[in-house]
Coordinates of C-alpha atoms in Angstrom, one line a residue:
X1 CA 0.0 0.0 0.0
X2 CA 1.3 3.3 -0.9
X3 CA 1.8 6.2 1.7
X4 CA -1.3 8.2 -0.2
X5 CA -3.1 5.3 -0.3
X6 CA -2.6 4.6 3.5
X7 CA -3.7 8.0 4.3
X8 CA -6.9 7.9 2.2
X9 CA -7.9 4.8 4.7
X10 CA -6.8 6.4 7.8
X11 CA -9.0 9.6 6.3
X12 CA -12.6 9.5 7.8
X13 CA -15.3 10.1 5.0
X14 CA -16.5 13.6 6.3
X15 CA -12.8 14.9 6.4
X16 CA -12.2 13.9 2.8
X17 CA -15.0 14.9 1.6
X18 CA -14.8 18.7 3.1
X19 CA -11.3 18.6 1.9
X20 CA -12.8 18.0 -1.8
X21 CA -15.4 20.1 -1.8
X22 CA -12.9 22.9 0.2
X23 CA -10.2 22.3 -2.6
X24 CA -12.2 22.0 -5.9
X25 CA -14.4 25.3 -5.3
X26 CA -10.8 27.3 -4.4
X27 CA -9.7 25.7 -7.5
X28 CA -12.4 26.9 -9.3
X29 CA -12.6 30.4 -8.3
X30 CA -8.9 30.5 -8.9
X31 CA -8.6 29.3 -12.3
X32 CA -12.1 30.8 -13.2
X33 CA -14.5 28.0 -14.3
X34 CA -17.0 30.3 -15.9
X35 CA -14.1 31.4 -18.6
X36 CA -12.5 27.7 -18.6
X37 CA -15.9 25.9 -18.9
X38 CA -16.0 28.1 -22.5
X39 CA -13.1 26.5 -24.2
X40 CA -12.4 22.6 -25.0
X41 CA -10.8 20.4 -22.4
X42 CA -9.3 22.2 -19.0
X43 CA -5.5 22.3 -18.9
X44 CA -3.6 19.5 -18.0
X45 CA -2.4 21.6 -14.6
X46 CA -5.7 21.5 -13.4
X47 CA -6.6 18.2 -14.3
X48 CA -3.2 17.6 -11.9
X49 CA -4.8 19.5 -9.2
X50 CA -8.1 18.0 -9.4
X51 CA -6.7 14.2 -9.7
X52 CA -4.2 14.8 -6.5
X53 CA -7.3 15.0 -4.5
X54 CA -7.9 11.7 -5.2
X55 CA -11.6 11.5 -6.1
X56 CA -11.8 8.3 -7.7
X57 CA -10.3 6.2 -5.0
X58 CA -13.8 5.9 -3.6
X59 CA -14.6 3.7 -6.2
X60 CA -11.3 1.4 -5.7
X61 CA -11.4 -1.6 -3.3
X62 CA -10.0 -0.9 0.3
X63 CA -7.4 -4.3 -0.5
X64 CA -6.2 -2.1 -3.1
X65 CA -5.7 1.0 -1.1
X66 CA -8.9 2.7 -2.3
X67 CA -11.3 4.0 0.2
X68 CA -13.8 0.7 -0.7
X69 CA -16.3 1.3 -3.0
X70 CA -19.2 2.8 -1.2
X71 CA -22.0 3.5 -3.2
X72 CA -22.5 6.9 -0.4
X73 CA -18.9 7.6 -0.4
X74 CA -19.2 7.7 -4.7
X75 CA -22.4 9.8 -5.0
X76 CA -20.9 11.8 -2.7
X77 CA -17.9 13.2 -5.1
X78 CA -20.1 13.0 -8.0
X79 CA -22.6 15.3 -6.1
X80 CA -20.1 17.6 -4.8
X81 CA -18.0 18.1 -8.0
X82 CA -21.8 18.6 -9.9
X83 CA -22.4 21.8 -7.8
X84 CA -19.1 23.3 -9.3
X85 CA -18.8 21.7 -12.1
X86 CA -21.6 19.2 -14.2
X87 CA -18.7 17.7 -16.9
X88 CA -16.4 17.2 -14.1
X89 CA -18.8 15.0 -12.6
X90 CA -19.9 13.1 -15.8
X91 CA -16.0 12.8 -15.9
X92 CA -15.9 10.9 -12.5
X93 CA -19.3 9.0 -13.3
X94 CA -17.9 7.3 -16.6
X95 CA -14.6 6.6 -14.8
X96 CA -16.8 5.0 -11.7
X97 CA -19.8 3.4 -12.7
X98 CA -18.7 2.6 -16.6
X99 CA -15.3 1.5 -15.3
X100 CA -14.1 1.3 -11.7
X101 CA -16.7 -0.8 -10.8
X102 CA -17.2 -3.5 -13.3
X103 CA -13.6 -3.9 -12.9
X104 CA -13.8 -4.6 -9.1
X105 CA -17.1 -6.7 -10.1
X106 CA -16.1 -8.7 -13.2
X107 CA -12.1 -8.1 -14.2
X108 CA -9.7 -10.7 -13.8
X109 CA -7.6 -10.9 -10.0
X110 CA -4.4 -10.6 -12.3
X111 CA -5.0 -7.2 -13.9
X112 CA -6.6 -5.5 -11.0
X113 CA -3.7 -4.6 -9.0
X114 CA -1.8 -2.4 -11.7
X115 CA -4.6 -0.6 -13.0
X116 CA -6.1 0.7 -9.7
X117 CA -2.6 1.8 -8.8
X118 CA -2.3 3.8 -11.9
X119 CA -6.0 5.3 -10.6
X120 CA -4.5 5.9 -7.5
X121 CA -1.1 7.0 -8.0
X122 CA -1.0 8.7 -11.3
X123 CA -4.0 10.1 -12.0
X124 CA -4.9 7.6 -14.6
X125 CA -8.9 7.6 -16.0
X126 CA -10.8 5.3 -17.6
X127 CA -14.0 4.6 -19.8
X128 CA -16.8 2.6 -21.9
X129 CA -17.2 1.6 -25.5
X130 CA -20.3 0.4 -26.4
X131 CA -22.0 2.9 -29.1
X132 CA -21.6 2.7 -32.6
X133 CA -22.4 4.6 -35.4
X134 CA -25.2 2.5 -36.8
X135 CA -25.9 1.0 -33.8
X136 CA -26.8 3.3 -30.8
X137 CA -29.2 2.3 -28.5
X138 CA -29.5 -0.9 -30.7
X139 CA -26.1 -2.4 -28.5
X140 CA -27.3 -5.9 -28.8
X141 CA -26.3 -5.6 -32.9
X142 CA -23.2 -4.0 -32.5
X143 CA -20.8 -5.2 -35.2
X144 CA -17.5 -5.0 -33.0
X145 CA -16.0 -8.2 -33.0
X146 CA -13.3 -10.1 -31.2
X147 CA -11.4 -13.4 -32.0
X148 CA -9.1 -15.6 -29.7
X149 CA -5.7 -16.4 -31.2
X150 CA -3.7 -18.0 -28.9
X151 CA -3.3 -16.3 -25.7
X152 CA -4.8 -13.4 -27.1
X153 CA -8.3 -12.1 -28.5
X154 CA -7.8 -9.4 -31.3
X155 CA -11.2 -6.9 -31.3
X156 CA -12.1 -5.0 -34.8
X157 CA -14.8 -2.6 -35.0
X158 CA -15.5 1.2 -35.1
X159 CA -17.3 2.8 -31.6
X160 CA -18.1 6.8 -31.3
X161 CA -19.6 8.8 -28.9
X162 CA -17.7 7.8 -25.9
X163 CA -17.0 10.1 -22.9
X164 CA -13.0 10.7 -22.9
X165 CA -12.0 9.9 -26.1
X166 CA -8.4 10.2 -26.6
X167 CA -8.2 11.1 -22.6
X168 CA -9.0 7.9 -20.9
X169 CA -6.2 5.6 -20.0
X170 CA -8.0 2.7 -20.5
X171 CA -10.9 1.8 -21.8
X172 CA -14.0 -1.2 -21.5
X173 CA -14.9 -1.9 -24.7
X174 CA -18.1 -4.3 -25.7
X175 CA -18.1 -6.5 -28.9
X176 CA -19.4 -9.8 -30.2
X177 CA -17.4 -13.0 -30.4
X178 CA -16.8 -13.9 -34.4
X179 CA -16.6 -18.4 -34.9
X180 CA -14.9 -19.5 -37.7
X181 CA -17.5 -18.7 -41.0
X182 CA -17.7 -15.2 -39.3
X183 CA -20.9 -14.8 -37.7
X184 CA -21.4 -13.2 -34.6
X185 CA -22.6 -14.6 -30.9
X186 CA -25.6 -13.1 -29.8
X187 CA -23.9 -12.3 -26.5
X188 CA -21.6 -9.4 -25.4
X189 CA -18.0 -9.6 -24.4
X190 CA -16.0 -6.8 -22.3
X191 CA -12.6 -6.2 -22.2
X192 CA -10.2 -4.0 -21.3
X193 CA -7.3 -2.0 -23.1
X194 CA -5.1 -0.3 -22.2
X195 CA -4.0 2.4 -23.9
X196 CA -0.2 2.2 -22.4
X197 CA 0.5 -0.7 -24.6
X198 CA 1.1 -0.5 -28.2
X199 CA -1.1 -3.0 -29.5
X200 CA -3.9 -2.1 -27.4
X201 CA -3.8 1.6 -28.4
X202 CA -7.1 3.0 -29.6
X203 CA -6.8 5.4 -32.7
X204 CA -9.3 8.6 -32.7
X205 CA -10.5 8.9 -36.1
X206 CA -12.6 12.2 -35.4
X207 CA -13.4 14.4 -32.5
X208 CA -16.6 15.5 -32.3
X209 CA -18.0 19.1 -31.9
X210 CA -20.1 18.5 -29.2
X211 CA -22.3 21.8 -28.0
X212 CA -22.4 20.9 -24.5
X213 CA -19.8 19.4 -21.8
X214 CA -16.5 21.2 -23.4
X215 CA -14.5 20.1 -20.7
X216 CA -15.3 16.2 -22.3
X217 CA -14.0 15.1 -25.5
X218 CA -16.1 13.2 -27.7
X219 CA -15.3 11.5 -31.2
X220 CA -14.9 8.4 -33.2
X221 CA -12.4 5.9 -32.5
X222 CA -11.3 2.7 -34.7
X223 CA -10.7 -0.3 -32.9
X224 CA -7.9 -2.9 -34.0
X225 CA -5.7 -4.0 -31.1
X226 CA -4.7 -7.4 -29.2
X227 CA -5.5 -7.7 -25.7
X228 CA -4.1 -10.2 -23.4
X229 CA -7.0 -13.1 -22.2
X230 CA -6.8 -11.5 -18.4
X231 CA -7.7 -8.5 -19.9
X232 CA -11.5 -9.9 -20.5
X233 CA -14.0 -9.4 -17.9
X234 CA -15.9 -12.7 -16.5
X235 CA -19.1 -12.3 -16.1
X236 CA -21.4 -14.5 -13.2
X237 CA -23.7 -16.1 -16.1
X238 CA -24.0 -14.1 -19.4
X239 CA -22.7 -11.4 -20.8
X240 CA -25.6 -9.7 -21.8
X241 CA -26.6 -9.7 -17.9
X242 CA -23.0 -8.2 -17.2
X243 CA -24.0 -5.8 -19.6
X244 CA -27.4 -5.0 -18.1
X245 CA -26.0 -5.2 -14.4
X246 CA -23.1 -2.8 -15.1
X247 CA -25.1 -0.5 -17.2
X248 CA -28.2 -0.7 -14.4
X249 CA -26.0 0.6 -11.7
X250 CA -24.7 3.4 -13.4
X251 CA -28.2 4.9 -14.1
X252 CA -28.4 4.4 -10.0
X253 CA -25.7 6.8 -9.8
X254 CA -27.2 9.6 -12.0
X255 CA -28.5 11.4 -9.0
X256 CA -25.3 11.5 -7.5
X257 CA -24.3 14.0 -10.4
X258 CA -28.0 15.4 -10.1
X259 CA -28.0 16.0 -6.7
X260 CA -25.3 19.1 -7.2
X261 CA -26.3 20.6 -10.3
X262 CA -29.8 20.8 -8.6
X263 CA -28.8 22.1 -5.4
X264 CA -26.3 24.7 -7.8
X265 CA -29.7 25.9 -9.5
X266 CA -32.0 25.9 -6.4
X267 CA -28.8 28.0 -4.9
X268 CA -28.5 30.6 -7.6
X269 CA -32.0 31.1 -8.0
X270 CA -32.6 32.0 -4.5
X271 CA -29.4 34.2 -4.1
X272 CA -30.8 35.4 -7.5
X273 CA -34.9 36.4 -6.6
X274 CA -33.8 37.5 -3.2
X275 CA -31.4 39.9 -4.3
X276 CA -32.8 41.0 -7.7
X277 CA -34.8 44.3 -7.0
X278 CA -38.0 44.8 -9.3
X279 CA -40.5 48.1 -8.5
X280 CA -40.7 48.0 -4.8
X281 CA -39.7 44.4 -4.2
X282 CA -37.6 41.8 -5.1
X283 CA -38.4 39.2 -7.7
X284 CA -38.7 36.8 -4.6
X285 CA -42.6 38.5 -3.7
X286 CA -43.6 37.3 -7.2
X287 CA -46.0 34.7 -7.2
X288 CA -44.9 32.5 -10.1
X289 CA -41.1 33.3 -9.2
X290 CA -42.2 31.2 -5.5
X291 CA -43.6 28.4 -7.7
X292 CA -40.8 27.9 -10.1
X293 CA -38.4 28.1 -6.5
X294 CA -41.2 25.6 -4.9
X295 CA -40.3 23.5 -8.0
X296 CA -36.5 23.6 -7.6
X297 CA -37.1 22.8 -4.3
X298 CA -39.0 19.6 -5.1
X299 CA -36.1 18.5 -7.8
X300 CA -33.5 18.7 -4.6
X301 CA -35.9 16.6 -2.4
X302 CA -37.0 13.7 -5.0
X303 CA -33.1 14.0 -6.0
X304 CA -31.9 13.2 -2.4
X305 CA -34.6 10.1 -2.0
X306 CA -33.1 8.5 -5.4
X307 CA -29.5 9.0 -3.6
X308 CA -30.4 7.9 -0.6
X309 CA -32.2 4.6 -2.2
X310 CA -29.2 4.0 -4.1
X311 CA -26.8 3.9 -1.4
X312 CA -28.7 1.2 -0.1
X313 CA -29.1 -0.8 -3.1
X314 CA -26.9 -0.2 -6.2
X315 CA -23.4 -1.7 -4.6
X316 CA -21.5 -4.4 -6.7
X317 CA -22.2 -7.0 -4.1
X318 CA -26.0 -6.7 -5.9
X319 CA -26.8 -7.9 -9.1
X320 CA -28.8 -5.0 -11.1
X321 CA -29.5 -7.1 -14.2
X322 CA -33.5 -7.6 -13.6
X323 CA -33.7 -3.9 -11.9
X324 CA -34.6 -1.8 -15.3
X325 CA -37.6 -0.6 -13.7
X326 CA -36.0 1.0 -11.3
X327 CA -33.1 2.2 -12.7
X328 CA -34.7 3.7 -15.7
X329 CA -36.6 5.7 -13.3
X330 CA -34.3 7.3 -11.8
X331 CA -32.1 7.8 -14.4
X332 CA -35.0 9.4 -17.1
X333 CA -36.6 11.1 -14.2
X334 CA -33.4 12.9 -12.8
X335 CA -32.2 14.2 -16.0
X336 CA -35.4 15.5 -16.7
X337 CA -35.4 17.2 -13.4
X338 CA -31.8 19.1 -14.2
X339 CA -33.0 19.9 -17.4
X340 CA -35.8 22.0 -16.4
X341 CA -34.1 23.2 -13.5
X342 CA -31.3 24.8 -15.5
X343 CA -34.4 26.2 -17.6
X344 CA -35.9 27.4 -14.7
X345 CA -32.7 29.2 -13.4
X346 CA -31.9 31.1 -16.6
X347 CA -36.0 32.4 -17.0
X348 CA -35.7 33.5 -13.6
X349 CA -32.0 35.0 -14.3
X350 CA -33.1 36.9 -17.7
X351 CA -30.4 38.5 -19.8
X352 CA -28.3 37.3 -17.2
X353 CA -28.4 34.1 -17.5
X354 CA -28.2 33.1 -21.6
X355 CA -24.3 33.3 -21.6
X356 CA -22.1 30.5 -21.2
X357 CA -20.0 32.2 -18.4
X358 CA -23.1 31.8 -16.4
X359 CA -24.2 28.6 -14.3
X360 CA -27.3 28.4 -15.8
X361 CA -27.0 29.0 -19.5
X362 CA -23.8 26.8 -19.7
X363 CA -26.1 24.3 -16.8
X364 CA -28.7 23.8 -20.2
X365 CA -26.0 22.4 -22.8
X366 CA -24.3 20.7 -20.3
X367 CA -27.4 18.8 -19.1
X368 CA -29.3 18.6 -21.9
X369 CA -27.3 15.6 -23.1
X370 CA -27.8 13.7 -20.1
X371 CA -31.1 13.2 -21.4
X372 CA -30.1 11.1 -24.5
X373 CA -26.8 9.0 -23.2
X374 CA -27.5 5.8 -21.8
X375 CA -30.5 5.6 -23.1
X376 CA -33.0 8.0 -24.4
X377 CA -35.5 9.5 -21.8
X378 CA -38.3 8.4 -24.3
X379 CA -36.6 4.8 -24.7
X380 CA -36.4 4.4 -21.0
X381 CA -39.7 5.6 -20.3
X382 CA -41.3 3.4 -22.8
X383 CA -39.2 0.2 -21.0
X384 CA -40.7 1.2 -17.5
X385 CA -44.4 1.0 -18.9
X386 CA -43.4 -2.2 -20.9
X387 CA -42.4 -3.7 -17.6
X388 CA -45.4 -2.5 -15.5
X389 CA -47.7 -3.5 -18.0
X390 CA -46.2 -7.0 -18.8
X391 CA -46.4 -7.5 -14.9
X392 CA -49.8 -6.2 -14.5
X393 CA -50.8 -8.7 -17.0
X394 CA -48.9 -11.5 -15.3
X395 CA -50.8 -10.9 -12.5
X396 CA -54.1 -10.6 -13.7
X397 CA -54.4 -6.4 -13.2
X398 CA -56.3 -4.1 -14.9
X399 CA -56.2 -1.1 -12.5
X400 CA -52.8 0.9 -12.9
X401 CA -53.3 2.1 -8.8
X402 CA -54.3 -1.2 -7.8
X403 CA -51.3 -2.9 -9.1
X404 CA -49.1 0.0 -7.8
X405 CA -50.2 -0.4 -4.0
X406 CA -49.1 -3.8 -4.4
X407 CA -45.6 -3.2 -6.1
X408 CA -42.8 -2.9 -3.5
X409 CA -40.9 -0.1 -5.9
X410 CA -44.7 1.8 -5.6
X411 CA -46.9 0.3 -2.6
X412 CA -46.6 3.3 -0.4
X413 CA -46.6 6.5 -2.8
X414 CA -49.6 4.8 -4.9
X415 CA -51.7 4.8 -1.7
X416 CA -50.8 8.8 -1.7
X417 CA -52.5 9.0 -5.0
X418 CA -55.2 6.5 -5.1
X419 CA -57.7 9.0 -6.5
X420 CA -55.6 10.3 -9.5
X421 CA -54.1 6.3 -9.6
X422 CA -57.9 5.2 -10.8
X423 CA -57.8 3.9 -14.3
X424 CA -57.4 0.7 -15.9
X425 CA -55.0 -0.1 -19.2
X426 CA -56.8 -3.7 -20.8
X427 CA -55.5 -3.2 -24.3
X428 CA -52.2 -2.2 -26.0
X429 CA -52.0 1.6 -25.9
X430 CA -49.9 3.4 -28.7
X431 CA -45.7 4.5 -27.5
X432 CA -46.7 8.7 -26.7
X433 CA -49.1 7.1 -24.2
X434 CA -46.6 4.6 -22.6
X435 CA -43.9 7.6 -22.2
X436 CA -46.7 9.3 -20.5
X437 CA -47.7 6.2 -18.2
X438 CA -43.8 5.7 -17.7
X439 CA -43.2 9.5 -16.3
X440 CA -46.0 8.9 -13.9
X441 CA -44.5 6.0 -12.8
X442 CA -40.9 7.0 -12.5
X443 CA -42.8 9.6 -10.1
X444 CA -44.8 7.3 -8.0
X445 CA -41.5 5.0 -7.8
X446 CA -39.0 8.0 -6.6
X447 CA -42.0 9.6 -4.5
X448 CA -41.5 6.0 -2.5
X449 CA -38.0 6.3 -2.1
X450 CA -39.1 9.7 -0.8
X451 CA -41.1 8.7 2.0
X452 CA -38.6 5.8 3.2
X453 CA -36.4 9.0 3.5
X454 CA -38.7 10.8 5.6
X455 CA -39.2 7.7 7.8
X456 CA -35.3 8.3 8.6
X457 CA -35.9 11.6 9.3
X458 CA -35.6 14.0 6.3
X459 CA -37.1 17.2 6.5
X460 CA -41.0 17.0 6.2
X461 CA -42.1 19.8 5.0
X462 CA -39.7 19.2 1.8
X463 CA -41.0 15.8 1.8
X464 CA -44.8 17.4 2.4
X465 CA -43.9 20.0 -0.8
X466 CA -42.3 17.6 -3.0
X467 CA -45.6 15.0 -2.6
X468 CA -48.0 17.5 -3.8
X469 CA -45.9 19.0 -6.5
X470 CA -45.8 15.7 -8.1
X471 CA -49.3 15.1 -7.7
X472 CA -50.0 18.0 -10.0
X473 CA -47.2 16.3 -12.7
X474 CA -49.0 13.3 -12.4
X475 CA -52.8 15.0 -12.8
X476 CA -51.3 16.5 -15.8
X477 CA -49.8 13.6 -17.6
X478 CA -52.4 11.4 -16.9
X479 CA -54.8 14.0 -18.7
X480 CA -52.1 14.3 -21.4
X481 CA -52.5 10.4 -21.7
X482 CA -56.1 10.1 -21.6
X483 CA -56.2 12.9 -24.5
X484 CA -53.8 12.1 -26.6
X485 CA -55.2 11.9 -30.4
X486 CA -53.7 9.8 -33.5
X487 CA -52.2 12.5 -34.6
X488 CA -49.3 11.5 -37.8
X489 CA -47.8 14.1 -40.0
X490 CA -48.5 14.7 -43.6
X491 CA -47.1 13.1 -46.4
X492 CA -46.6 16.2 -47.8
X493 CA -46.9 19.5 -45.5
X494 CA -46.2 21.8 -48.3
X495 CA -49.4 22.1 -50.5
X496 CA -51.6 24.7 -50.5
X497 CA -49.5 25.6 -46.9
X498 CA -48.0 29.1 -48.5
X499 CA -49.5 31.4 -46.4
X500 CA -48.0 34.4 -48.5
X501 CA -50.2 33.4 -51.9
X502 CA -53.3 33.7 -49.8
X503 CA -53.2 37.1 -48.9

């Protein structure tokens, strides 16, 4: 164990924590964020600075000098680097839930040991593949492939949109073994490269311009490299349930990088209202300003149930694979959250706010995408109503609130909203309605989490706020569903639609 290492476990969590938080906004006010967070990529002096602090050892096993891989201990640096900074979060997320941790889970006892001392001692960072350009959410026809030859498996393919391109040390990369005639298995293999050694170097074919997250670069990388056979992760039955298990947990850990940006925006906006004269009072007085604040307020208290649920349930001693429901929710319903709340914070900031020096005009880019990685908000949606319904049928119910207050993600919030919970689903309804049935479901879930938080102790009148303000979300999407017509666009929009030759 090395003498940083031993100090990180001596280090009680509270203390490093403070010293994080304490360090990075210093950091940040030094170097000027605002200014920084407008050009690509931050300089590698601050990247030095930030990775001294030794974020990422929260998410390396305590027998490798890593402070143990608890889930609190990780949401915890994601949440706190979020309120200064969303990228740099979504820069510790990929390293932690889309590498760290399926390398604890899955990788091989004789690899381990080097690359979490690289993490620990030098700084080293790490990422997925699994997109590709004709196959985005469509992972499970990927066209990546990988071939043993001897001791080693070669892997061909093309992957793009991944989080660090050309930054990350090493990388997890997904593809489909190739038999003999060529033809792919239907299951998914991970392995790992890394990028120190010459043949399992990963060339960057493009960088992308992405309009959001500058501090992150994007691209197009070509895979053709030879990777050792340690260097392949082993999963407990299947791949494909590896896949689902590792990509489950990290949508547990999306509040984590919610929770800051969220408390950033309900911050700012009150410093913001309370401050900002208008007339004879401030914009605080204003009735709408209260509710948008009411709102922000109810995004920081859902936010903190999904954490605290997490923590409890998202570690790599659990398998994830069969939790989609759950883990969709969270994920689609959080993003959602810090979208609007950046939204919110730059309508109540005016003029003020729509520059990308300022929190919340730079908070809508950066968030925005959150929305569409790892699955697409609609996607996701969609897969929670799939499972709710497919169960409902299973067990013979017709009643959406009925089946709720006997679902263990839902039983207690669905007996909150019995009245507005009273409608049945006994045919197939068309996909606009199922995104609406899966937002109010994602909401019932979280609101559950909600009141198991309260139980502990959380602040009730949050909790009391946060339970009504999703009732009126849920009144309106249900009436969103229940009047949704077939509407289709036309064939052809453009005739007779000039509106210049009709007057």
């Amino acid at each position: 164990m090395t003498e940083s290492s031993s100090k990180l476990s001596g280090e009680s969590y509270p203390e490093f924590l403070d010293h994080f938080k304490t360090s990075l906004h210093h950091l940040f006010q030094r170097e000027n964020i605002d200014q920084l967070s407008q050009s690509r990529g931050l300089p590698p002096s601050v990247w030095k600075e930030i990775m001294n602090l030794k974020p990422l050892s929260v998410a390396v096993p305590s027998e490798f000098g890593g402070r143990g891989l608890k889930v609190k201990e990780c949401l915890g640096i994601l949440s706190a680097a979020s309120y200064e900074s969303l990228p740099l979060s979504l820069t510790f997320g990929i390293n932690i839930a889309l590498f760290l941790e399926p390398l604890a889970k899955y990788g091989n006892e004789a690899v381990k040991e080097n690359i979490f001392k690289h993490f620990l001692d030098y700084g080293a960072m790490g990422g997925l593949m699994i997109t590709e350009p004709d196959f985005g959410s469509d992972a499970l026809n990927m066209k990546t492939q990988n071939v043993l030859k001897g001791d080693s498996y070669e892997l061909k393919g093309t992957k793009h949109w991944q989080g660090l391109t050309g930054l990350a040390n090493y990388w997890l990369i997904t593809s489909r073994s190739a038999n003999a005639e060529g033809n792919l298995s239907r299951d998914v293999d991970f392995f790992i490269a890394d990028t120190h050694q010459p043949q399992q170097n990963i060339e960057v074919l493009e960088y992308y311009d992405n309009p959001g997250l500058y501090m992150i670069p994007y691209g197009l990388n070509k895979i053709d490299i030879t990777v050792p056979q340690a260097n392949k992760l082993i999963p407990e039955s299947t791949g494909l349930k590896m896949m689902l298990d590792i990509l489950h947990r990290s949508r547990f850990q999306f509040p984590g990088m919610g929770m800051g940006f969220l408390k950033r925006m309900l911050d700012e906006a009150l410093e913001h209202t309370r401050t900002r004269i208008v007339g004879n009072s401030n914009l605080y007085a204003l009735d709408q300003v209260q509710y948008q604040l009411a709102r922000l307020e109810s995004f920081f208290t859902l936010c903190s149930a999904m954490c605290a649920k997490s923590s409890k349930i998202s570690g790599i001693d659990h398998n994830l694979s069969s939790e989609g429901v759950h883990a969709n929710s969270m994920k689609a319903l959080v993003t959602d959250m810090m979208q609007e709340a950046a939204q919110i914070l730059v309508q109540l900031s005016g003029g003020k706010g729509y520059r990308m020096s300022h929190i919340g005009g730079r908070g809508i880019m950066d968030s925005r995408p959150f929305q569409i990685f790892e699955g697409s908000n609609e996607m996701l949606y969609t897969q929670i109503s799939e499972g709710i319904l497919k169960d409902m049928k299973k067990k013979k119910f017709e009643n959406v609130g009925q089946y709720l207050q006997q679902n263990v993600l839902s039983e207690n919030a669905a007996k909150l909203y019995t009245q507005n919970l009273d409608f049945t689903i006994n045919t197939a309804i068309s996909q606009r309605k199922m995104i609406d049935l899966g937002k109010v479901v994602a909401r019932i879930i979280t609101v559950n989490d909600l009141l198991e938080l309260s139980n502990a102790g959380f602040n009730q009148k949050l909790v009391d706020n946060s339970v009504e303000m999703t009732r009126q979300e849920i009144v309106a999407l249900i009436a969103s569903m229940n009047h949704h017509q077939d509407l289709k666009p036309l064939d052809d929009y453009s005739e007779n639609s000039n509106w210049m030759s009709l007057v």
